[in-house]
Short mmCIF file of C-alpha atoms in Angstrom, two decimals:
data_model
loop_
_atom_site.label_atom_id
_atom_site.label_comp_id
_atom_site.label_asym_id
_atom_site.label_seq_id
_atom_site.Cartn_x
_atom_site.Cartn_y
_atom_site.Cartn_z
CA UNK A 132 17.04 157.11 -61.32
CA UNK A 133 19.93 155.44 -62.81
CA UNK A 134 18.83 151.98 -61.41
CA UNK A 135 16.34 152.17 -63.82
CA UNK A 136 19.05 152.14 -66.74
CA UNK A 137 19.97 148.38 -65.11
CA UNK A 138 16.54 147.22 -65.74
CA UNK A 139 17.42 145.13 -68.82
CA UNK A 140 19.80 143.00 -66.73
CA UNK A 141 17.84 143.19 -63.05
CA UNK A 142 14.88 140.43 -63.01
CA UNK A 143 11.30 142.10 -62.15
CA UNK A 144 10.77 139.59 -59.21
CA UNK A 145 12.60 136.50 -57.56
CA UNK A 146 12.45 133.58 -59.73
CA UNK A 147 13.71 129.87 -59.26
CA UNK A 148 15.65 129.47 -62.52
CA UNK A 149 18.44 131.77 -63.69
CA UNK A 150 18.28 133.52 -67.26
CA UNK A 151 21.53 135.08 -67.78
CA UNK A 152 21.07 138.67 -66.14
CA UNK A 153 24.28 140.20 -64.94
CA UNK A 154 25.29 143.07 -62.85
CA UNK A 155 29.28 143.34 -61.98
CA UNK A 156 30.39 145.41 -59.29
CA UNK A 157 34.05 146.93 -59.33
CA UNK A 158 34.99 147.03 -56.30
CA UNK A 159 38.36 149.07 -54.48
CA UNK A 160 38.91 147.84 -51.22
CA UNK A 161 41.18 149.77 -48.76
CA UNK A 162 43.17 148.79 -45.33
CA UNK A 163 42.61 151.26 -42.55
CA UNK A 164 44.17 149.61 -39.88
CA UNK A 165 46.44 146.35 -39.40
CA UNK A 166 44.92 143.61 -41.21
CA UNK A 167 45.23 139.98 -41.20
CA UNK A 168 44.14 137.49 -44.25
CA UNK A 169 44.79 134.08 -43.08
CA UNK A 170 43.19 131.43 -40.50
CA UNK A 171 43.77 132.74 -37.45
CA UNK A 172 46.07 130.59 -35.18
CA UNK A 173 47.02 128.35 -38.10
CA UNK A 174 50.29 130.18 -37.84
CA UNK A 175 50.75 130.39 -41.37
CA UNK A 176 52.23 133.41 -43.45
CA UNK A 177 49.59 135.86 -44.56
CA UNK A 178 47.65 134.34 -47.60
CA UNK A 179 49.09 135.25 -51.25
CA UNK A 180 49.92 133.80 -54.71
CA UNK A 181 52.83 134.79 -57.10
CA UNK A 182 51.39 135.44 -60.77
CA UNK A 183 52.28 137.62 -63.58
CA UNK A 184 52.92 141.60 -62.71
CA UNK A 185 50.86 142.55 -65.61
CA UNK A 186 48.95 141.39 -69.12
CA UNK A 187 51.50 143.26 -71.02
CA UNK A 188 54.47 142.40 -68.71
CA UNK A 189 54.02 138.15 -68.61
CA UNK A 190 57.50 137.73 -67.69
CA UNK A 191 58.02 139.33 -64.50
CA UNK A 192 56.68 137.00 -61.93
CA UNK A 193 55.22 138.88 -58.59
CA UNK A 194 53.81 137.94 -55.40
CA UNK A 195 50.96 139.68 -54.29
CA UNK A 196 48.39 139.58 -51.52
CA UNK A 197 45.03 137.77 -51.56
CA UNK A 198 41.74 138.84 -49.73
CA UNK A 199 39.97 135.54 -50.55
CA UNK A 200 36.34 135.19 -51.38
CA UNK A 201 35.55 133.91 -48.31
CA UNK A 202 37.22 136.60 -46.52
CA UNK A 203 34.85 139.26 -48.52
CA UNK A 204 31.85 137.60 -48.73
CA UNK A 205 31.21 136.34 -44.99
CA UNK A 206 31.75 139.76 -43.13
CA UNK A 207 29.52 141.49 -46.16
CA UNK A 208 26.96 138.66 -45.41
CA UNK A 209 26.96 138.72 -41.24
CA UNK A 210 26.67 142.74 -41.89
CA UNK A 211 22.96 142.60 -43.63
CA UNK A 212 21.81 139.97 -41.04
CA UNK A 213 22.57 142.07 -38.44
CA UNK A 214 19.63 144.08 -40.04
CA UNK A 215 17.44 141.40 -40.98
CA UNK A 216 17.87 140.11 -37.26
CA UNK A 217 17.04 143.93 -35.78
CA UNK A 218 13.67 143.89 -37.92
CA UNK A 219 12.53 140.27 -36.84
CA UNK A 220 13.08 139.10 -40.32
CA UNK A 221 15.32 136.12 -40.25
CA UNK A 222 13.28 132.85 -39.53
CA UNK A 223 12.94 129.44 -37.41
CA UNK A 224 14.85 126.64 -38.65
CA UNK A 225 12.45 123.84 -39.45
CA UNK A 226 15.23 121.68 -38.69
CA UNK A 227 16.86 122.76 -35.52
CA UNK A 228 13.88 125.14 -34.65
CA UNK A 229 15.98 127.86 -33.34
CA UNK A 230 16.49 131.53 -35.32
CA UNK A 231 18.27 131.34 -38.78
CA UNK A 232 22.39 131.20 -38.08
CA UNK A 233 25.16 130.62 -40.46
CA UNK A 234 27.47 127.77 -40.18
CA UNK A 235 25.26 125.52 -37.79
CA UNK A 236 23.67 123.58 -40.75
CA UNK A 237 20.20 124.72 -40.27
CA UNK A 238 19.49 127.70 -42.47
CA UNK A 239 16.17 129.17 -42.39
CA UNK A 240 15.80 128.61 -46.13
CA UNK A 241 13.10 131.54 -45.92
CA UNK A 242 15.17 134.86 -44.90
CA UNK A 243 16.73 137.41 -47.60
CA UNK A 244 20.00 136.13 -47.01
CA UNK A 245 19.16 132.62 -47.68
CA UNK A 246 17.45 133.74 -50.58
CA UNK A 247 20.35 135.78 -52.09
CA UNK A 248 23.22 134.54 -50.60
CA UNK A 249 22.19 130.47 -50.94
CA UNK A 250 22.36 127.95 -48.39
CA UNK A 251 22.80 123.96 -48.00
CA UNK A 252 20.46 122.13 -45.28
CA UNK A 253 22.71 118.75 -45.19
CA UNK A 254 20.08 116.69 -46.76
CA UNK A 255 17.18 119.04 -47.24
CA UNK A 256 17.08 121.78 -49.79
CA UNK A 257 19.60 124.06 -50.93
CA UNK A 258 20.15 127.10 -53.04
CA UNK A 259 22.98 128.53 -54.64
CA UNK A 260 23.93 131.98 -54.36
CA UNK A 261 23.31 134.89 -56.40
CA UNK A 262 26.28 136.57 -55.35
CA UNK A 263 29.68 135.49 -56.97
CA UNK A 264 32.96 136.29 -55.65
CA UNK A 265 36.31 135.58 -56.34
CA UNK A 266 39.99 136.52 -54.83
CA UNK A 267 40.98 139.53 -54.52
CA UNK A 268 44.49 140.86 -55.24
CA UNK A 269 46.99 143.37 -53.95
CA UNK A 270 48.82 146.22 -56.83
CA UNK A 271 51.62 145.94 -54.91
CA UNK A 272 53.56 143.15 -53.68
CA UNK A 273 53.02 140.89 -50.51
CA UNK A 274 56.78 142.18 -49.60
CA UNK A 275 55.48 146.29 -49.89
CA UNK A 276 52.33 145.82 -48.29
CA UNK A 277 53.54 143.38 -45.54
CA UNK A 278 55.06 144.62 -42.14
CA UNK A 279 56.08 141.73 -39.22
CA UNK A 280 54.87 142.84 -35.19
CA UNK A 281 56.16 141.62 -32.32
CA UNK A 282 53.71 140.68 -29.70
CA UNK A 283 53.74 140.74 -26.33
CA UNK A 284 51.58 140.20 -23.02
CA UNK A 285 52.67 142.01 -19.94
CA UNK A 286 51.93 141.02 -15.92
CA UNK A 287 50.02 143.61 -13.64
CA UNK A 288 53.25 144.72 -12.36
CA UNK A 289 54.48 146.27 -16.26
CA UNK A 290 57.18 143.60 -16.55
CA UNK A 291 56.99 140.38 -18.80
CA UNK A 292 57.87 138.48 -15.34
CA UNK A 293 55.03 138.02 -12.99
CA UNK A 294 55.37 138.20 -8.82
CA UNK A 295 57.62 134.82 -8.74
CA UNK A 296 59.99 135.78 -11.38
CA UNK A 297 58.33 133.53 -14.17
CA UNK A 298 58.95 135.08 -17.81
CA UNK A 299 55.88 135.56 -19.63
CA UNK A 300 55.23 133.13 -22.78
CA UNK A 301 52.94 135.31 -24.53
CA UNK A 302 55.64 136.48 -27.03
CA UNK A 303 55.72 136.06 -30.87
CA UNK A 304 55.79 137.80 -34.17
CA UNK A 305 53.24 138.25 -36.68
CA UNK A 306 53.16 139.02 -40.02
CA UNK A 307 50.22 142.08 -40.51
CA UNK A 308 48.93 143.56 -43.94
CA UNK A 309 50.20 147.99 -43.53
CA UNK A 310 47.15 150.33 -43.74
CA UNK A 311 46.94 151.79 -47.09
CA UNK A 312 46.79 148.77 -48.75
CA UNK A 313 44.25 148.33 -51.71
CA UNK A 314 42.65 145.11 -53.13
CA UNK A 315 40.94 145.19 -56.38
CA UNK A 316 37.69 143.12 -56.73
CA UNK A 317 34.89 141.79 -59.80
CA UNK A 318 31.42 141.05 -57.63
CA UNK A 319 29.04 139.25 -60.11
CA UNK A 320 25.42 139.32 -58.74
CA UNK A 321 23.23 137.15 -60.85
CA UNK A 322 19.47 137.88 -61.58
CA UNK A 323 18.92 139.95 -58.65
CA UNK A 324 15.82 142.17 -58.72
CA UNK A 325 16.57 145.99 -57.61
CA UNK A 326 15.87 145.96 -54.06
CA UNK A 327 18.02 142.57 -54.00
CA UNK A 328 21.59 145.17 -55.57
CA UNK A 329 20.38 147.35 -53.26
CA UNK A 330 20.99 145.06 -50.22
CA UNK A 331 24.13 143.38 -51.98
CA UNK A 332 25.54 147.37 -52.45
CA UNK A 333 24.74 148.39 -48.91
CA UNK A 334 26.08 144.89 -47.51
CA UNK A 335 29.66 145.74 -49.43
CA UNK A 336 29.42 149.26 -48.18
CA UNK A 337 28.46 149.31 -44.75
CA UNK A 338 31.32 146.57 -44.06
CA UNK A 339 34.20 148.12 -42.21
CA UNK A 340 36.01 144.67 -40.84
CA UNK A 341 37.37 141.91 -42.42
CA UNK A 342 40.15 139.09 -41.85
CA UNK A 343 41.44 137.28 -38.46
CA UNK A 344 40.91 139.27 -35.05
CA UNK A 345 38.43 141.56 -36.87
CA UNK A 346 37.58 142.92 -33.25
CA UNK A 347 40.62 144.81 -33.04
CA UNK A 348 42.01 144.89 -36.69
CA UNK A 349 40.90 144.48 -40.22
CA UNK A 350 39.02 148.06 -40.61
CA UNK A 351 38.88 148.29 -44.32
CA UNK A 352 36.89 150.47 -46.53
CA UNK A 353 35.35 149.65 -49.53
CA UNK A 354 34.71 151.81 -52.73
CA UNK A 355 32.67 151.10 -55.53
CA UNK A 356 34.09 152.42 -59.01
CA UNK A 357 32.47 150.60 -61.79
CA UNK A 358 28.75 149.00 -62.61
CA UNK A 359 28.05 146.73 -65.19
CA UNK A 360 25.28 145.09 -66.75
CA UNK A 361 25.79 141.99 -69.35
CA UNK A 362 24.69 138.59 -70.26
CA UNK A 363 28.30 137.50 -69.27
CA UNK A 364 31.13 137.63 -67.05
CA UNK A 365 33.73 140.58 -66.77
CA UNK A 366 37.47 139.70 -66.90
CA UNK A 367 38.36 138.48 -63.53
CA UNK A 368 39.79 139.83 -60.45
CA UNK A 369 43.56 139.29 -61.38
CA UNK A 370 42.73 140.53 -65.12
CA UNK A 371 41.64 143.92 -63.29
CA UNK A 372 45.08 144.16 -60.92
CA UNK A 373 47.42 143.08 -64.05
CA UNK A 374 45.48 145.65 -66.06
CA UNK A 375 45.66 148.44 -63.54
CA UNK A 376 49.90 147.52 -63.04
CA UNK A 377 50.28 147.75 -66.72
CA UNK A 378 48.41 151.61 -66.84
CA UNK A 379 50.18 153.21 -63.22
CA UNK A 380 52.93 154.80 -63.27
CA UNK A 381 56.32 153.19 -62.45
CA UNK A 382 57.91 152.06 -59.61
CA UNK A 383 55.19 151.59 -57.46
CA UNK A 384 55.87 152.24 -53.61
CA UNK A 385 53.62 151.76 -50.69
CA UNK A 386 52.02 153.97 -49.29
CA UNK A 387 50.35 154.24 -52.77
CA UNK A 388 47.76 157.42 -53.62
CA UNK A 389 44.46 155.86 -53.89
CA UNK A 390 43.14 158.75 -56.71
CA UNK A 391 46.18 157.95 -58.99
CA UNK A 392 44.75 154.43 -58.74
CA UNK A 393 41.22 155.06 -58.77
CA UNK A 394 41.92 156.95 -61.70
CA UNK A 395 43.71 153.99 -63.16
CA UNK A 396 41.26 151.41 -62.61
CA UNK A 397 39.08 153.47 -64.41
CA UNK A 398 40.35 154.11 -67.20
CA UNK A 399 40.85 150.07 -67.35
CA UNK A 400 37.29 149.07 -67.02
CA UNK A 401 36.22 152.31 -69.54
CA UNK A 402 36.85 149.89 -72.73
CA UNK A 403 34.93 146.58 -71.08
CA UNK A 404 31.56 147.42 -72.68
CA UNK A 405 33.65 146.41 -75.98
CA UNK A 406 33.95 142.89 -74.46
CA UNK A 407 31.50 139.92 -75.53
CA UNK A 408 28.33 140.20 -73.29
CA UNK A 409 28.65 143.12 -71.73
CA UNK A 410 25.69 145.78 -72.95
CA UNK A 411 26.21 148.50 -70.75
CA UNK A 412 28.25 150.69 -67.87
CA UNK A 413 26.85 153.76 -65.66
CA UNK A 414 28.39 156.85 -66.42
CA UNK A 415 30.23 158.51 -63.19
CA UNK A 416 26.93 161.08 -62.58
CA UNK A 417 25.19 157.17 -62.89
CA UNK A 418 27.01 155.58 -60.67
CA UNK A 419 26.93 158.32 -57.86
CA UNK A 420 22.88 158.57 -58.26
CA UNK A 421 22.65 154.81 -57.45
CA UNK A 422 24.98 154.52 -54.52
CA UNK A 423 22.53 158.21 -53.00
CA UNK A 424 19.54 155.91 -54.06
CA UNK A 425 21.04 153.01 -52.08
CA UNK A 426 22.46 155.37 -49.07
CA UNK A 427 18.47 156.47 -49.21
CA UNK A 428 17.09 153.02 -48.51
CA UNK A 429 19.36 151.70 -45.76
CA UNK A 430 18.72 155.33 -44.10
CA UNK A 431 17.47 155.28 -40.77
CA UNK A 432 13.62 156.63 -42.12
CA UNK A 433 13.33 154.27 -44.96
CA UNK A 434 15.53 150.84 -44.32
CA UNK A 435 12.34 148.61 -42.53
CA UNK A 436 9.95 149.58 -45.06
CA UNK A 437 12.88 148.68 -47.67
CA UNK A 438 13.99 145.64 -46.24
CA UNK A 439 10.47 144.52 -45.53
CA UNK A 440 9.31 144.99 -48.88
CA UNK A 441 12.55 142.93 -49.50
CA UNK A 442 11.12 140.40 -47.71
CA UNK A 443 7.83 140.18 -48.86
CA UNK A 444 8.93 139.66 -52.48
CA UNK A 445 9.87 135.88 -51.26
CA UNK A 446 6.19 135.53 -49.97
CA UNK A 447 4.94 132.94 -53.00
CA UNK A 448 8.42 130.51 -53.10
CA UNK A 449 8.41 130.38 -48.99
CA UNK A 450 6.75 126.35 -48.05
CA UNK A 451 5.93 126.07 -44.34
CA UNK A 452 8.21 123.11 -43.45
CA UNK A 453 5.23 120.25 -42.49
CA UNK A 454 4.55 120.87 -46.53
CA UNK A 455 8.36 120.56 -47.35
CA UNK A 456 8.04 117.73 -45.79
CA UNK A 457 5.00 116.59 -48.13
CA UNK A 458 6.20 117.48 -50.93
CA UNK A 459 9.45 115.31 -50.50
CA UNK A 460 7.80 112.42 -49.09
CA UNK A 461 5.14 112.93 -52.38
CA UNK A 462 8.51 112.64 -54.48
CA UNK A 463 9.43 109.63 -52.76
CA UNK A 464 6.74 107.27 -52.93
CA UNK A 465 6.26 104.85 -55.44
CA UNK A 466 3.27 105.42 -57.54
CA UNK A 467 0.53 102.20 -57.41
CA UNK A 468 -0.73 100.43 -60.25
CA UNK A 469 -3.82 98.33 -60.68
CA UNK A 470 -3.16 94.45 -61.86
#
């Protein structure tokens, strides 16, 4: 299998401490619907940044959409612990003592996606994750790829005025992201064993929403063109898109063909094993025997004995919480002497 070509940069088993083992995940990311990238109801315009067009062309300053790593990394995160909740395998809070949730505070600190993913307990332990994102960035510019809605609420009666003639105040316009958008992406998973890519893969994979209002917009689908295994970073995010705008043909118009830029990107990222660090890339018939092998393990016959074994592999770090509690109170207390 060509997961076993990884095995150079994929640890053998969880460990504590990190030793510089890199796989990097290209990642094309596609709007299939209205989508929204900002905080919802902050009323602000849809998040983006102006930077250079390309590496080659510095001069021409553009402004281009960003899916921010927050935005990618959250959905991709709630997606696998959907799964881990279905199979019983996310945990009691020692803390709180109710079932592993994000953004309460109280993280399990025992489930795969506190493992991978990290977690801080506000006092207690923490870990950091294993999965590093950054922002993602449009090819084409925030005023191609943007479109403005107006939105309104009607009465039972198909009017905006209700029974005693009062206009309806539900009435606004928003700014939306078009379908047929695409975001280019660098995921960096650190030391991750091969049944931890696995899950990271699937979680990026099986993802179809992202952004504000996700329940009735933000269907996205997400491609992966590129793996990578080093003992360092690939050029960023924005390095990729700048890259990718220098190589595509010109003018670029929206809605854009997504093979003329697939084809782009890789021919981009097809020179990045001659960068510092970076030891190897799967070959296209590579690439498309791990994402079957990974397809195979989140299938329907094998994905509780896969994410079980998952699981188990965190068996020897896992401390029931009354010996957390030891073992910080040991810490703690000042060692006594004899006069």
């Amino acid at each position: 299998m060509s997961i076993n070509k990884l095995n150079p940069v994929l640890a053998p088993c969880y460990e504590n401490f990190p030793k510089g083992r890199i796989v990097s995940l290209i990642v094309l990311r596609t709007t299939h619907s209205e989508t929204i990238f900002r905080t919802e109801g902050s009323g602000e315009p849809m998040c983006s940044e102006f930077v250079p067009a390309g590496l080659e062309d510095k001069k021409t300053i553009v402004q281009r959409l960003v899916m921010t790593k927050r935005k990618q990394v959250a959905p991709e995160r709630r997606r696998g612990r959907e799964f881990l909740r279905a199979h019983e395998l996310l945990y009691t809070s020692p803390k709180e003592g109710a079932l592993c949730s994000l953004n309460t505070n109280a993280p399990c600190e025992m489930c795969v996606d506190c493992f991978l993913y990290g977690f801080a307990a506000g006092g207690g332990g923490a870990q950091k994750s294993r999965v590093w994102t950054e922002d993602a960035f449009s090819i084409l510019t925030a005023g191609q790829a943007v479109g403005d809605r107006t939105i309104n609420a009607i009465f039972e009666n198909g009017t905006m005025r209700d029974e005693n003639g009062k206009p309806s105040t539900a009435l606004n316009t928003s700014e939306y992201i078009k379908p047929g958008v695409h975001f280019i992406d660098v995921v960096t998973l650190k030391d991750v064993t091969a049944d931890e890519l696995r899950y990271a893969i699937g979680n990026i994979l099986l993802t179809s929403r992202y952004g504000a209002i996700s329940s009735r917009v933000g269907r996205m689908e997400n491609q992966i063109l590129g793996v990578f295994g080093s003992i360092a970073e690939l050029p960023s995010s924005l390095e990729l898109v700048q890259a990718t705008y220098d190589a595509l043909p010109k003018p670029l118009e929206h809605p854009f063909d997504t093979d003329v830029l697939s084809a782009a990107i890789k021919q981009v990222i097809a020179t990045w094993t001659n960068k510092r660090g970076v030891s190897m890339q799967l070959s296209q018939d590579e690439l498309d025997s791990l994402i079957a092998d990974v397809d195979l393990h989140w299938s329907e016959t094998e994905r509780d004995d896969f994410l079980k074994r998952l699981d188990k592999s965190y068996q020897p770090f896992r401390l029931p919480p009354a010996e957390k509690k030891s073992k910080n109170k040991s810490k703690k207390t000042p060692v006594e002497t004899e006069s």
